[in-house]
Amino acid sequence: LFRSTANVRAEPNKRSAHAGKVALGAAVYVMWAEPNGWVRVRSAAGDVSGFVHKSLLTETAPPAATLDLATAD
């Protein structure tokens, strides 16, 4: 299953409310990582911030990352 967006969550868990969506390949700024594998991010445009799971991120250059949505739920 391939997706074009990933859900950004308000809290660092899958059951948390949606805080927004980020497009496939969009640059995000990593703010910090939680011990449970969730990462606090802010979109490069600054319009979305919240948590995504680290499995959706691919490092391109510190501190930016992009979403790899081939494995997104």
PDB file of C-alpha atoms in Angstrom:
ATOM      1  CA  LEU A   1       0.000   0.000   0.000  1.00  0.00           C
ATOM      2  CA  PHE A   2       1.459   3.338  -1.042  1.00  0.00           C
ATOM      3  CA  ARG A   3       0.199   6.663   0.241  1.00  0.00           C
ATOM      4  CA  SER A   4       0.712  10.245  -0.769  1.00  0.00           C
ATOM      5  CA  THR A   5       0.437  11.708   2.753  1.00  0.00           C
ATOM      6  CA  ALA A   6       1.193  10.769   6.349  1.00  0.00           C
ATOM      7  CA  ASN A   7      -0.899  11.642   9.358  1.00  0.00           C
ATOM      8  CA  VAL A   8       0.761  13.902  11.876  1.00  0.00           C
ATOM      9  CA  ARG A   9      -0.495  13.184  15.404  1.00  0.00           C
ATOM     10  CA  ALA A  10      -1.090  15.577  18.296  1.00  0.00           C
ATOM     11  CA  GLU A  11       0.545  13.167  20.772  1.00  0.00           C
ATOM     12  CA  PRO A  12       3.217  10.462  20.297  1.00  0.00           C
ATOM     13  CA  ASN A  13       0.895   7.501  19.737  1.00  0.00           C
ATOM     14  CA  LYS A  14      -1.239   6.022  16.956  1.00  0.00           C
ATOM     15  CA  ARG A  15      -4.534   6.662  18.786  1.00  0.00           C
ATOM     16  CA  SER A  16      -3.908  10.389  19.188  1.00  0.00           C
ATOM     17  CA  ALA A  17      -5.950  12.980  17.297  1.00  0.00           C
ATOM     18  CA  HIS A  18      -4.723  14.096  13.887  1.00  0.00           C
ATOM     19  CA  ALA A  19      -2.783  17.360  13.915  1.00  0.00           C
ATOM     20  CA  GLY A  20      -2.525  17.473  10.121  1.00  0.00           C
ATOM     21  CA  LYS A  21      -0.951  15.715   7.149  1.00  0.00           C
ATOM     22  CA  VAL A  22       2.402  15.962   5.423  1.00  0.00           C
ATOM     23  CA  ALA A  23       2.935  15.041   1.761  1.00  0.00           C
ATOM     24  CA  LEU A  24       5.228  12.276   0.551  1.00  0.00           C
ATOM     25  CA  GLY A  25       8.770  13.599   0.234  1.00  0.00           C
ATOM     26  CA  ALA A  26       7.975  16.830   2.062  1.00  0.00           C
ATOM     27  CA  ALA A  27      10.776  18.256   4.180  1.00  0.00           C
ATOM     28  CA  VAL A  28      10.166  18.334   7.917  1.00  0.00           C
ATOM     29  CA  TYR A  29      12.266  19.637  10.782  1.00  0.00           C
ATOM     30  CA  VAL A  30      12.922  17.177  13.585  1.00  0.00           C
ATOM     31  CA  MET A  31      12.392  18.820  16.959  1.00  0.00           C
ATOM     32  CA  TRP A  32      13.049  15.801  19.211  1.00  0.00           C
ATOM     33  CA  ALA A  33      12.527  12.032  19.437  1.00  0.00           C
ATOM     34  CA  GLU A  34      10.493  10.196  22.047  1.00  0.00           C
ATOM     35  CA  PRO A  35      11.728   6.890  23.537  1.00  0.00           C
ATOM     36  CA  ASN A  36       8.718   5.053  22.030  1.00  0.00           C
ATOM     37  CA  GLY A  37       9.815   5.748  18.431  1.00  0.00           C
ATOM     38  CA  TRP A  38       7.686   8.822  17.750  1.00  0.00           C
ATOM     39  CA  VAL A  39       9.371  12.003  16.533  1.00  0.00           C
ATOM     40  CA  ARG A  40       8.164  15.573  17.005  1.00  0.00           C
ATOM     41  CA  VAL A  41       8.314  17.336  13.629  1.00  0.00           C
ATOM     42  CA  ARG A  42       7.366  20.641  12.040  1.00  0.00           C
ATOM     43  CA  SER A  43       6.731  20.974   8.331  1.00  0.00           C
ATOM     44  CA  ALA A  44       9.212  23.125   6.447  1.00  0.00           C
ATOM     45  CA  ALA A  45       6.310  25.420   5.552  1.00  0.00           C
ATOM     46  CA  GLY A  46       5.524  25.737   9.266  1.00  0.00           C
ATOM     47  CA  ASP A  47       1.842  24.942   8.836  1.00  0.00           C
ATOM     48  CA  VAL A  48       1.847  21.488  10.505  1.00  0.00           C
ATOM     49  CA  SER A  49       3.525  20.271  13.677  1.00  0.00           C
ATOM     50  CA  GLY A  50       3.098  17.143  15.735  1.00  0.00           C
ATOM     51  CA  PHE A  51       4.345  13.572  15.876  1.00  0.00           C
ATOM     52  CA  VAL A  52       5.106  10.944  13.232  1.00  0.00           C
ATOM     53  CA  HIS A  53       6.648   7.525  13.777  1.00  0.00           C
ATOM     54  CA  LYS A  54      10.385   7.328  13.045  1.00  0.00           C
ATOM     55  CA  SER A  55       9.751   4.533  10.523  1.00  0.00           C
ATOM     56  CA  LEU A  56       8.263   7.184   8.201  1.00  0.00           C
ATOM     57  CA  LEU A  57      11.359   9.389   8.195  1.00  0.00           C
ATOM     58  CA  THR A  58      14.430   9.286   5.984  1.00  0.00           C
ATOM     59  CA  GLU A  59      17.319  11.534   6.950  1.00  0.00           C
ATOM     60  CA  THR A  60      18.537  13.832   4.199  1.00  0.00           C
ATOM     61  CA  ALA A  61      20.636  16.356   6.109  1.00  0.00           C
ATOM     62  CA  PRO A  62      20.468  17.349   9.751  1.00  0.00           C
ATOM     63  CA  PRO A  63      18.021  18.489  11.021  1.00  0.00           C
ATOM     64  CA  ALA A  64      15.729  17.969   8.006  1.00  0.00           C
ATOM     65  CA  ALA A  65      14.072  14.656   7.152  1.00  0.00           C
ATOM     66  CA  THR A  66      11.575  13.497   4.571  1.00  0.00           C
ATOM     67  CA  LEU A  67       8.657  11.130   4.913  1.00  0.00           C
ATOM     68  CA  ASP A  68       8.945   7.676   3.379  1.00  0.00           C
ATOM     69  CA  LEU A  69       5.296   6.729   3.006  1.00  0.00           C
ATOM     70  CA  ALA A  70       5.792   3.321   1.426  1.00  0.00           C
ATOM     71  CA  THR A  71       5.366   1.889   4.944  1.00  0.00           C
ATOM     72  CA  ALA A  72       2.929   4.429   6.384  1.00  0.00           C
ATOM     73  CA  ASP A  73      -0.359   3.445   7.965  1.00  0.00           C
TER      74      ASP A  73
END
